[in-house]
Short mmCIF file of C-alpha atoms in Angstrom, two decimals:
data_model
loop_
_atom_site.label_atom_id
_atom_site.label_comp_id
_atom_site.label_asym_id
_atom_site.label_seq_id
_atom_site.Cartn_x
_atom_site.Cartn_y
_atom_site.Cartn_z
CA MET A 1 202.52 -36.88 275.93
CA SER A 2 204.30 -33.68 275.07
CA ALA A 3 208.04 -33.68 275.44
CA THR A 4 207.78 -30.13 276.74
CA ALA A 5 206.01 -31.14 279.96
CA ALA A 6 208.24 -30.55 282.98
CA ALA A 7 209.22 -33.34 285.35
CA PRO A 8 206.77 -33.93 288.22
CA SER A 9 207.23 -31.62 291.18
CA PRO A 10 207.98 -33.71 294.28
CA GLN A 11 206.13 -31.32 296.59
CA LEU A 12 202.80 -31.85 294.80
CA PRO A 13 200.60 -34.84 295.62
CA ALA A 14 199.65 -37.51 293.12
CA VAL A 15 196.63 -36.75 290.96
CA GLY A 16 193.76 -39.20 290.87
CA PRO A 17 190.75 -39.49 288.55
CA VAL A 18 188.59 -36.36 288.33
CA LYS A 19 185.25 -36.91 290.09
CA LYS A 20 184.09 -33.35 290.78
CA ILE A 21 184.44 -30.34 288.50
CA CYS A 22 183.68 -26.70 289.28
CA CYS A 23 183.45 -24.13 286.49
CA ILE A 24 183.55 -20.47 287.49
CA GLY A 25 181.58 -18.54 284.89
CA ALA A 26 178.21 -19.49 283.38
CA GLY A 27 178.58 -17.74 280.04
CA TYR A 28 178.85 -18.73 276.38
CA VAL A 29 181.85 -20.99 277.01
CA GLY A 30 181.41 -22.31 280.54
CA GLY A 31 177.76 -23.31 280.23
CA PRO A 32 177.91 -25.35 277.00
CA THR A 33 181.34 -26.89 277.74
CA MET A 34 180.34 -28.11 281.18
CA ALA A 35 177.00 -29.36 279.85
CA MET A 36 178.85 -31.51 277.32
CA ILE A 37 181.23 -32.90 279.98
CA ALA A 38 178.23 -33.79 282.16
CA HIS A 39 176.48 -35.30 279.12
CA LYS A 40 179.43 -37.53 278.25
CA CYS A 41 180.84 -38.23 281.74
CA HIS A 42 177.99 -39.38 283.98
CA ASP A 43 180.45 -40.34 286.71
CA ILE A 44 181.67 -36.74 287.10
CA GLU A 45 179.68 -34.17 289.08
CA VAL A 46 179.83 -30.85 287.26
CA LYS A 47 178.94 -27.60 289.02
CA VAL A 48 178.72 -24.34 287.08
CA VAL A 49 178.93 -21.36 289.43
CA ASP A 50 178.42 -17.64 288.93
CA ILE A 51 177.81 -14.68 291.22
CA ASN A 52 175.15 -13.49 288.76
CA ALA A 53 172.02 -15.01 290.31
CA GLN A 54 169.85 -14.03 287.35
CA ARG A 55 172.08 -15.93 284.93
CA ILE A 56 172.09 -19.03 287.12
CA ALA A 57 168.30 -18.81 287.35
CA GLN A 58 168.13 -18.75 283.55
CA TRP A 59 170.29 -21.88 283.28
CA ASN A 60 167.86 -23.55 285.69
CA SER A 61 164.80 -22.40 283.72
CA ASP A 62 163.12 -23.46 280.49
CA THR A 63 164.74 -20.54 278.64
CA LEU A 64 168.53 -20.77 278.71
CA PRO A 65 170.62 -17.57 278.55
CA VAL A 66 172.65 -18.99 275.64
CA TYR A 67 170.99 -20.00 272.37
CA GLU A 68 172.79 -22.81 270.57
CA PRO A 69 171.09 -25.49 268.45
CA GLY A 70 170.97 -28.73 270.47
CA LEU A 71 172.11 -27.19 273.76
CA ASP A 72 168.67 -27.09 275.34
CA GLU A 73 168.25 -30.87 275.12
CA ILE A 74 171.70 -31.59 276.53
CA VAL A 75 171.32 -29.24 279.49
CA LYS A 76 167.84 -30.45 280.39
CA GLY A 77 168.96 -34.06 280.01
CA ARG A 78 171.65 -33.77 282.72
CA ARG A 79 170.52 -30.82 284.86
CA ASP A 80 169.99 -31.69 288.53
CA GLN A 81 171.61 -35.08 287.94
CA ASN A 82 175.32 -34.54 287.47
CA LEU A 83 175.01 -30.98 286.06
CA ILE A 84 174.29 -28.29 288.65
CA PHE A 85 174.02 -24.53 288.20
CA THR A 86 174.49 -22.64 291.47
CA THR A 87 175.61 -19.41 293.09
CA GLU A 88 177.32 -21.35 295.92
CA VAL A 89 180.80 -20.52 294.65
CA ASP A 90 182.87 -21.28 297.76
CA GLN A 91 181.35 -24.70 298.36
CA ALA A 92 181.77 -25.77 294.74
CA ILE A 93 185.44 -24.72 294.74
CA ARG A 94 186.11 -26.46 298.04
CA GLU A 95 184.61 -29.76 296.85
CA ALA A 96 186.09 -29.85 293.35
CA ASP A 97 189.07 -31.84 292.10
CA MET A 98 189.33 -29.64 289.01
CA ILE A 99 188.33 -25.97 288.66
CA PHE A 100 187.79 -24.32 285.29
CA ILE A 101 188.11 -20.53 285.06
CA SER A 102 185.72 -19.43 282.33
CA VAL A 103 185.05 -15.75 282.96
CA ASN A 104 185.02 -12.82 280.58
CA THR A 105 188.30 -11.19 279.54
CA PRO A 106 187.10 -8.07 277.69
CA THR A 107 189.35 -5.50 276.10
CA LYS A 108 190.41 -2.83 278.60
CA THR A 109 188.56 0.46 278.33
CA PHE A 110 190.85 2.34 280.73
CA GLY A 111 194.46 2.71 281.83
CA VAL A 112 197.54 1.08 280.32
CA GLY A 113 196.69 -0.81 277.14
CA ALA A 114 193.18 0.66 276.88
CA GLY A 115 191.48 -0.43 273.66
CA ARG A 116 193.87 -3.35 273.08
CA ALA A 117 195.03 -5.25 276.18
CA ALA A 118 192.81 -7.84 277.84
CA ASN A 119 191.22 -6.90 281.15
CA LEU A 120 192.30 -9.68 283.51
CA GLU A 121 190.46 -8.33 286.54
CA PHE A 122 188.01 -11.23 286.67
CA ILE A 123 190.75 -13.83 286.15
CA GLU A 124 192.69 -12.46 289.10
CA LYS A 125 189.59 -12.34 291.30
CA CYS A 126 188.89 -15.99 290.46
CA ALA A 127 192.45 -16.99 291.32
CA ARG A 128 192.25 -15.15 294.64
CA LYS A 129 188.92 -16.78 295.49
CA ILE A 130 190.31 -20.23 294.67
CA ALA A 131 193.37 -19.57 296.85
CA GLU A 132 191.16 -18.33 299.67
CA VAL A 133 188.76 -21.27 299.99
CA SER A 134 190.56 -24.30 298.54
CA GLU A 135 191.52 -27.33 300.57
CA GLY A 136 193.76 -30.18 299.48
CA HIS A 137 195.02 -30.32 295.89
CA LYS A 138 193.27 -28.69 292.94
CA ILE A 139 193.86 -28.67 289.20
CA VAL A 140 193.05 -25.16 287.97
CA VAL A 141 192.24 -24.92 284.26
CA GLU A 142 192.36 -21.68 282.28
CA LYS A 143 189.38 -21.88 279.90
CA SER A 144 189.05 -18.15 279.25
CA THR A 145 190.98 -16.66 276.33
CA LEU A 146 194.10 -15.16 277.88
CA PRO A 147 197.31 -13.45 276.83
CA VAL A 148 200.39 -15.65 276.87
CA ARG A 149 202.11 -15.87 280.30
CA THR A 150 198.86 -15.25 282.24
CA ALA A 151 199.32 -18.61 283.98
CA GLU A 152 202.40 -17.14 285.61
CA ALA A 153 200.23 -14.61 287.47
CA VAL A 154 197.62 -17.24 288.32
CA LYS A 155 200.30 -19.54 289.76
CA ALA A 156 201.80 -16.70 291.80
CA ILE A 157 198.42 -15.89 293.38
CA LEU A 158 197.61 -19.54 294.08
CA GLY A 159 201.06 -19.98 295.58
CA GLU A 160 200.11 -17.53 298.34
CA ALA A 161 197.22 -19.67 299.59
CA THR A 162 197.20 -19.84 303.39
CA THR A 163 194.95 -22.91 303.64
CA GLY A 164 197.69 -25.40 302.82
CA ALA A 165 196.12 -26.13 299.44
CA THR A 166 198.33 -27.01 296.47
CA PHE A 167 197.66 -26.44 292.78
CA ASP A 168 198.46 -27.48 289.23
CA VAL A 169 197.64 -24.94 286.51
CA LEU A 170 196.61 -26.02 283.01
CA SER A 171 195.62 -24.11 279.89
CA ASN A 172 192.68 -25.54 277.91
CA PRO A 173 191.52 -22.84 275.47
CA GLU A 174 188.14 -23.17 273.80
CA PHE A 175 187.80 -23.32 270.02
CA LEU A 176 184.02 -23.10 269.75
CA ALA A 177 182.21 -21.37 266.91
CA GLU A 178 178.96 -19.85 268.06
CA GLY A 179 176.01 -21.36 266.27
CA THR A 180 177.78 -24.73 266.04
CA ALA A 181 179.08 -24.99 269.62
CA VAL A 182 177.34 -28.30 270.39
CA ASP A 183 178.76 -29.98 267.29
CA ASP A 184 182.17 -28.45 268.03
CA LEU A 185 182.07 -29.94 271.53
CA LEU A 186 180.79 -33.33 270.34
CA SER A 187 183.41 -33.68 267.62
CA PRO A 188 186.20 -31.11 268.03
CA ASP A 189 189.01 -30.68 265.51
CA ARG A 190 191.33 -30.80 268.50
CA VAL A 191 191.38 -30.31 272.25
CA LEU A 192 194.48 -28.44 273.38
CA ILE A 193 195.84 -28.92 276.89
CA GLY A 194 198.97 -27.16 278.11
CA GLY A 195 200.65 -27.71 281.43
CA GLU A 196 203.85 -28.33 283.37
CA ARG A 197 203.13 -31.60 285.19
CA GLU A 198 202.32 -34.73 283.25
CA GLU A 199 199.97 -36.14 285.89
CA ALA A 200 197.76 -33.06 285.83
CA ILE A 201 197.70 -32.92 282.04
CA GLN A 202 196.73 -36.59 281.92
CA ALA A 203 193.86 -36.04 284.36
CA LEU A 204 192.22 -33.60 281.95
CA VAL A 205 193.10 -35.75 278.94
CA ASP A 206 191.24 -38.63 280.60
CA VAL A 207 188.09 -36.49 280.97
CA TYR A 208 187.95 -35.55 277.28
CA ALA A 209 189.02 -39.04 276.18
CA GLN A 210 185.63 -40.37 277.25
CA TRP A 211 184.30 -39.12 273.91
CA VAL A 212 187.11 -37.41 271.95
CA PRO A 213 189.54 -39.64 269.97
CA ARG A 214 193.01 -39.67 271.51
CA GLU A 215 194.67 -38.38 268.35
CA ARG A 216 192.69 -35.14 268.70
CA LEU A 217 193.93 -34.51 272.25
CA LEU A 218 197.00 -32.32 271.83
CA THR A 219 199.33 -31.49 274.71
CA THR A 220 201.85 -28.65 274.88
CA ASN A 221 203.55 -26.47 277.43
CA LEU A 222 201.51 -23.77 279.14
CA TRP A 223 202.72 -20.89 277.02
CA SER A 224 202.16 -22.55 273.65
CA SER A 225 198.59 -23.39 274.66
CA GLU A 226 197.83 -19.83 275.76
CA LEU A 227 199.27 -18.33 272.57
CA SER A 228 197.59 -20.86 270.26
CA LYS A 229 194.11 -19.53 270.96
CA LEU A 230 195.02 -15.94 270.11
CA THR A 231 196.87 -17.11 267.01
CA ALA A 232 194.01 -19.29 265.76
CA ASN A 233 191.50 -16.45 266.00
CA ALA A 234 193.94 -14.01 264.41
CA PHE A 235 194.50 -16.32 261.43
CA LEU A 236 190.75 -16.87 260.92
CA ALA A 237 189.98 -13.16 261.14
CA GLN A 238 192.85 -12.48 258.75
CA ARG A 239 191.17 -14.67 256.12
CA VAL A 240 187.86 -12.82 256.52
CA SER A 241 189.55 -9.42 256.21
CA SER A 242 191.54 -10.65 253.22
CA ILE A 243 188.48 -11.74 251.23
CA ASN A 244 186.62 -8.60 252.28
CA SER A 245 189.45 -6.47 250.91
CA ILE A 246 189.09 -8.31 247.61
CA SER A 247 185.32 -7.75 247.68
CA ALA A 248 185.92 -4.00 247.34
CA LEU A 249 188.14 -4.62 244.33
CA CYS A 250 185.55 -6.96 242.82
CA GLU A 251 182.87 -4.28 243.00
CA ALA A 252 185.19 -1.82 241.26
CA THR A 253 186.18 -4.25 238.48
CA GLU A 254 182.88 -6.15 237.98
CA ALA A 255 184.42 -9.39 239.20
CA ASP A 256 182.39 -11.61 241.57
CA VAL A 257 183.97 -12.23 244.97
CA ASP A 258 182.13 -15.53 245.43
CA GLU A 259 183.57 -16.81 242.16
CA VAL A 260 187.04 -15.61 243.15
CA ALA A 261 186.70 -17.29 246.56
CA ALA A 262 185.57 -20.55 244.95
CA ALA A 263 188.51 -20.45 242.55
CA ILE A 264 191.18 -19.89 245.18
CA GLY A 265 189.46 -22.17 247.68
CA THR A 266 190.05 -25.18 245.45
CA ASP A 267 193.77 -24.73 246.01
CA SER A 268 194.63 -27.31 248.67
CA ARG A 269 197.18 -24.91 250.14
CA ILE A 270 194.43 -22.36 250.81
CA GLY A 271 191.16 -24.26 251.27
CA PRO A 272 187.59 -22.93 251.13
CA LYS A 273 186.84 -22.05 254.74
CA PHE A 274 186.47 -18.46 256.00
CA LEU A 275 186.47 -17.06 252.48
CA LYS A 276 182.88 -15.77 252.60
CA ALA A 277 182.77 -12.03 251.97
CA SER A 278 180.43 -10.11 254.26
CA VAL A 279 179.76 -6.82 255.98
CA GLY A 280 182.46 -7.76 258.51
CA PHE A 281 183.30 -10.22 261.26
CA GLY A 282 182.04 -9.89 264.82
CA GLY A 283 181.70 -12.02 267.92
CA SER A 284 183.36 -12.10 271.29
CA CYS A 285 186.78 -13.30 270.15
CA PHE A 286 188.16 -12.12 266.82
CA GLN A 287 188.62 -8.40 267.38
CA LYS A 288 189.36 -8.74 271.10
CA ASP A 289 192.02 -11.39 270.52
CA ILE A 290 193.69 -9.58 267.63
CA LEU A 291 193.88 -6.36 269.63
CA ASN A 292 195.34 -8.33 272.52
CA LEU A 293 197.89 -9.84 270.12
CA VAL A 294 198.76 -6.34 268.88
CA TYR A 295 199.31 -5.18 272.44
CA LEU A 296 201.50 -8.18 273.27
CA CYS A 297 203.63 -7.60 270.17
CA GLU A 298 204.13 -3.97 271.13
CA TYR A 299 204.91 -4.94 274.73
CA PHE A 300 207.60 -7.36 273.58
CA GLY A 301 209.13 -4.80 271.21
CA LEU A 302 207.76 -6.10 267.89
CA PRO A 303 206.13 -3.02 266.29
CA GLU A 304 206.18 -4.40 262.73
CA VAL A 305 204.32 -7.52 263.83
CA ALA A 306 201.86 -5.36 265.78
CA ASP A 307 201.20 -3.19 262.70
CA TYR A 308 200.58 -6.29 260.58
CA TRP A 309 197.82 -7.62 262.83
CA GLN A 310 196.36 -4.16 263.49
CA GLN A 311 195.60 -3.95 259.77
CA VAL A 312 193.28 -6.97 260.03
CA VAL A 313 191.08 -4.98 262.41
CA ALA A 314 191.41 -1.82 260.32
CA MET A 315 190.18 -3.69 257.23
CA ASN A 316 187.19 -5.03 259.17
CA ASP A 317 186.25 -1.53 260.31
CA TYR A 318 186.64 -0.28 256.74
CA GLN A 319 184.27 -2.97 255.42
CA LYS A 320 181.50 -1.87 257.79
CA ARG A 321 181.97 1.80 256.90
CA ARG A 322 182.07 0.93 253.20
CA PHE A 323 178.75 -0.88 253.47
CA VAL A 324 177.02 2.16 254.99
CA HIS A 325 178.64 4.58 252.54
CA ARG A 326 177.37 2.44 249.67
CA MET A 327 173.87 2.48 251.12
CA VAL A 328 173.85 6.26 251.46
CA ARG A 329 175.37 6.83 248.03
CA THR A 330 172.92 4.47 246.32
CA MET A 331 169.89 5.98 248.08
CA PHE A 332 170.50 9.37 246.44
CA ASN A 333 173.11 10.48 248.98
CA THR A 334 170.72 10.72 251.91
CA VAL A 335 168.97 8.34 254.29
CA SER A 336 167.72 11.09 256.59
CA ASP A 337 164.17 10.33 257.80
CA LYS A 338 164.08 7.21 255.61
CA LYS A 339 162.94 3.95 257.18
CA ILE A 340 165.47 1.13 256.83
CA ALA A 341 164.64 -2.43 257.82
CA ILE A 342 167.49 -4.14 259.64
CA TRP A 343 167.28 -7.91 259.18
CA GLY A 344 169.47 -9.54 261.80
CA PHE A 345 171.35 -8.14 264.77
CA ALA A 346 173.29 -11.14 266.12
CA PHE A 347 176.85 -11.35 264.83
CA LYS A 348 176.01 -14.61 263.00
CA LYS A 349 173.06 -16.95 262.60
CA ASP A 350 172.07 -19.58 265.18
CA THR A 351 173.21 -17.51 268.17
CA ASN A 352 171.80 -14.72 270.29
CA ASP A 353 175.26 -13.25 270.86
CA THR A 354 175.64 -9.66 269.67
CA ARG A 355 179.15 -8.93 270.92
CA GLU A 356 181.02 -6.86 268.30
CA SER A 357 178.26 -7.61 265.79
CA ALA A 358 178.69 -5.69 262.54
CA ALA A 359 175.02 -4.74 262.88
CA ILE A 360 175.79 -2.52 265.89
CA TYR A 361 178.19 -0.35 263.91
CA VAL A 362 176.11 -0.27 260.74
CA CYS A 363 173.09 0.83 262.79
CA ARG A 364 175.16 3.45 264.59
CA ASP A 365 176.37 4.98 261.35
CA LEU A 366 172.88 4.93 259.84
CA LEU A 367 171.50 6.65 262.93
CA LEU A 368 174.18 9.31 262.62
CA GLU A 369 172.80 9.86 259.12
CA LYS A 370 169.37 10.36 260.80
CA ALA A 371 167.83 7.19 259.34
CA ARG A 372 164.88 5.51 261.08
CA LEU A 373 165.61 1.85 261.84
CA SER A 374 163.17 -1.03 262.21
CA ILE A 375 165.15 -3.96 263.60
CA TYR A 376 164.26 -7.66 263.58
CA ASP A 377 166.29 -10.61 264.84
CA PRO A 378 164.71 -13.98 265.75
CA GLN A 379 166.86 -14.49 268.86
CA VAL A 380 168.04 -11.08 270.09
CA THR A 381 165.79 -9.22 272.53
CA LYS A 382 164.81 -5.57 272.33
CA GLU A 383 166.58 -4.98 275.64
CA GLN A 384 169.85 -6.33 274.23
CA ILE A 385 169.56 -4.28 271.05
CA VAL A 386 168.92 -1.06 272.97
CA SER A 387 171.74 -1.85 275.40
CA ASP A 388 174.19 -2.44 272.54
CA MET A 389 173.20 0.77 270.79
CA GLU A 390 173.53 2.79 273.98
CA ALA A 391 176.98 1.31 274.57
CA VAL A 392 178.26 2.14 271.08
CA PHE A 393 177.13 5.75 271.46
CA GLN A 394 178.77 6.25 274.86
CA ASN A 395 181.65 8.69 275.12
CA GLY A 396 185.03 8.02 276.71
CA ASP A 397 183.55 8.33 280.20
CA GLN A 398 180.94 5.65 279.43
CA GLU A 399 178.20 8.29 279.41
CA LEU A 400 175.36 8.64 276.92
CA SER A 401 174.62 12.17 275.76
CA ALA A 402 171.06 13.45 275.72
CA ILE A 403 171.22 13.79 271.92
CA SER A 404 172.35 10.18 271.47
CA ARG A 405 169.71 8.90 273.85
CA GLN A 406 167.01 10.80 271.97
CA LEU A 407 168.29 9.42 268.66
CA ILE A 408 168.05 5.84 269.96
CA GLU A 409 164.62 6.36 271.52
CA ASN A 410 163.09 8.15 268.52
CA ASN A 411 164.77 6.45 265.54
CA ILE A 412 164.80 2.76 266.55
CA GLU A 413 161.94 0.32 266.73
CA VAL A 414 162.31 -3.42 267.36
CA VAL A 415 159.70 -5.61 265.69
CA SER A 416 158.73 -9.28 265.81
CA ASP A 417 159.13 -10.34 262.16
CA ALA A 418 160.98 -9.44 258.99
CA GLU A 419 157.92 -8.33 257.03
CA SER A 420 156.89 -5.84 259.72
CA ALA A 421 160.38 -4.35 259.64
CA ALA A 422 160.13 -3.88 255.87
CA LYS A 423 156.65 -2.31 255.82
CA ASP A 424 156.88 1.22 254.36
CA ALA A 425 160.69 0.97 254.39
CA HIS A 426 162.90 2.50 251.74
CA ALA A 427 165.49 -0.27 252.08
CA ILE A 428 166.33 -3.58 253.72
CA ALA A 429 169.81 -4.23 255.14
CA VAL A 430 170.55 -7.93 255.70
CA LEU A 431 173.15 -8.03 258.47
CA THR A 432 172.83 -11.61 259.81
CA GLU A 433 172.54 -14.69 257.60
CA TRP A 434 169.46 -16.21 259.26
CA ASP A 435 168.02 -18.94 257.01
CA GLU A 436 164.47 -17.63 257.39
CA PHE A 437 165.32 -14.52 255.37
CA GLU A 438 165.58 -16.61 252.21
CA GLU A 439 162.02 -17.84 252.78
CA ALA A 440 160.46 -14.38 253.11
CA ASP A 441 157.54 -13.46 250.84
CA PHE A 442 159.42 -10.90 248.78
CA ARG A 443 156.51 -10.29 246.44
CA ALA A 444 154.35 -9.15 249.36
CA ILE A 445 157.28 -7.23 250.89
CA ALA A 446 157.91 -5.36 247.62
CA GLU A 447 154.30 -4.21 247.52
CA GLN A 448 154.61 -2.69 251.02
CA MET A 449 157.93 -0.87 250.52
CA LYS A 450 158.63 2.61 249.23
CA LYS A 451 159.84 2.79 245.66
CA PRO A 452 162.51 2.33 244.53
CA ALA A 453 162.87 -0.57 247.00
CA PHE A 454 166.50 -1.30 247.87
CA ILE A 455 168.01 -4.43 249.39
CA PHE A 456 171.57 -4.23 250.71
CA ASP A 457 172.69 -7.77 251.46
CA GLY A 458 175.64 -7.74 253.83
CA ARG A 459 175.84 -11.55 253.82
CA ASN A 460 175.00 -12.34 250.17
CA LYS A 461 172.23 -14.48 251.64
CA LEU A 462 169.68 -13.51 248.99
CA LYS A 463 172.03 -13.49 246.02
CA SER A 464 170.49 -16.52 244.32
CA LEU A 465 166.95 -15.09 244.39
CA SER A 466 165.52 -13.21 241.40
CA LEU A 467 164.75 -10.10 243.42
CA GLU A 468 165.16 -7.70 240.49
CA GLU A 469 162.21 -9.36 238.78
CA LEU A 470 160.06 -8.33 241.75
CA GLY A 471 161.15 -4.72 241.43
CA PHE A 472 163.95 -4.59 243.98
CA GLN A 473 167.31 -2.90 243.46
CA TYR A 474 169.59 -5.55 244.94
CA HIS A 475 173.13 -4.82 246.12
CA GLY A 476 175.34 -7.51 247.65
CA ILE A 477 178.96 -7.68 248.75
CA GLY A 478 181.75 -8.07 246.20
CA PHE A 479 179.88 -8.00 242.91
CA SER A 480 177.82 -5.66 240.77
CA ARG A 481 174.83 -6.40 238.55
#
């Protein structure tokens, strides 16, 4: 047990074994995490609650709202046994021994800290709801990614409960990688639990210990746990931006970024992970958490530290712009009225999550060049693609101009397979590393494309194929040939 845990508070009751869990938030974190707890802990009743009735209905259907390999089997194996998805929020809170808060904490789009600080509106609403309806003693667990010291606000709100309820507050940040979330939950590198009272910390340790080795259960104080999540994502994103910066130099010097990455990755002090050059990182966490870290550094009077981490985001934005500029330059300095096949829209393979996907920004910039886009992704719906494109074109008042709306309606089509997207196209842009793209019939695709037929591979997914022999002009990231 961590030496930083405070001595037990005499006014709080003893904590017994956890028998009932409530998770507020049925999203990418709450749903899979609670499904795994229910899968491994048959003696614990797990309720996942959300005010979004449509999302709860999806979790109770044959088509889950979250696509993760292996998740479908786990959910359907425990659903309606000890895993329950419901909109009955108050009842689930009232009955639970332990309550996880797993709601969205997006970057603020308004007011103080807009564009950088985390919007904690939903966290505060959860805390107020818990304080309002709770009875007895509850262990409240922060699962959402939060800025350091958020637990202070949560504790203050819970401390005003008028029902006589008492609370422990823990921090248990998630470290899931989308596309491998089930494996990450089955065999995590570590589970981090921060708190102030040893009994409460141990209660959550005992839940995870039913399948996670004890040496991987790390305990800290509240503030270290909260900060560790932001720091982990910042360090990972930093590695991606670092290798992407080198990819630009490789293209200028005829070096090969994959060879450089392999060479430095053999150094045990560096290691090989997160050294894959690409069109840029995306997802729900990296950019949001770095911007939050930048804001915190500025708030605490550390401008040099803030500038350092801001550059990680700046490099990522540069990589996406650089990719589009290279496309335009290579295609004779214009893509106006040219059809471009977009292969992949999710931010990475094996997920349907598009949050901060590089594809959104590449598509935006191509549309601004008046290109016609034919988009295919095996897991992302047309509705999601259109919604994301409308959002990225909105102005500061979250309004979509008539010109932007017309551009989206007239210059985007969403198709059901990669070959259809490439038919009569001038170029293919590979923006997600789906495995199926390697298996495409490139001979048939080449015959259907305009000539010269360009492939711009933002993931170097097709690098090992002999596409030039089929008549393609192939351009990847971080090398020239």
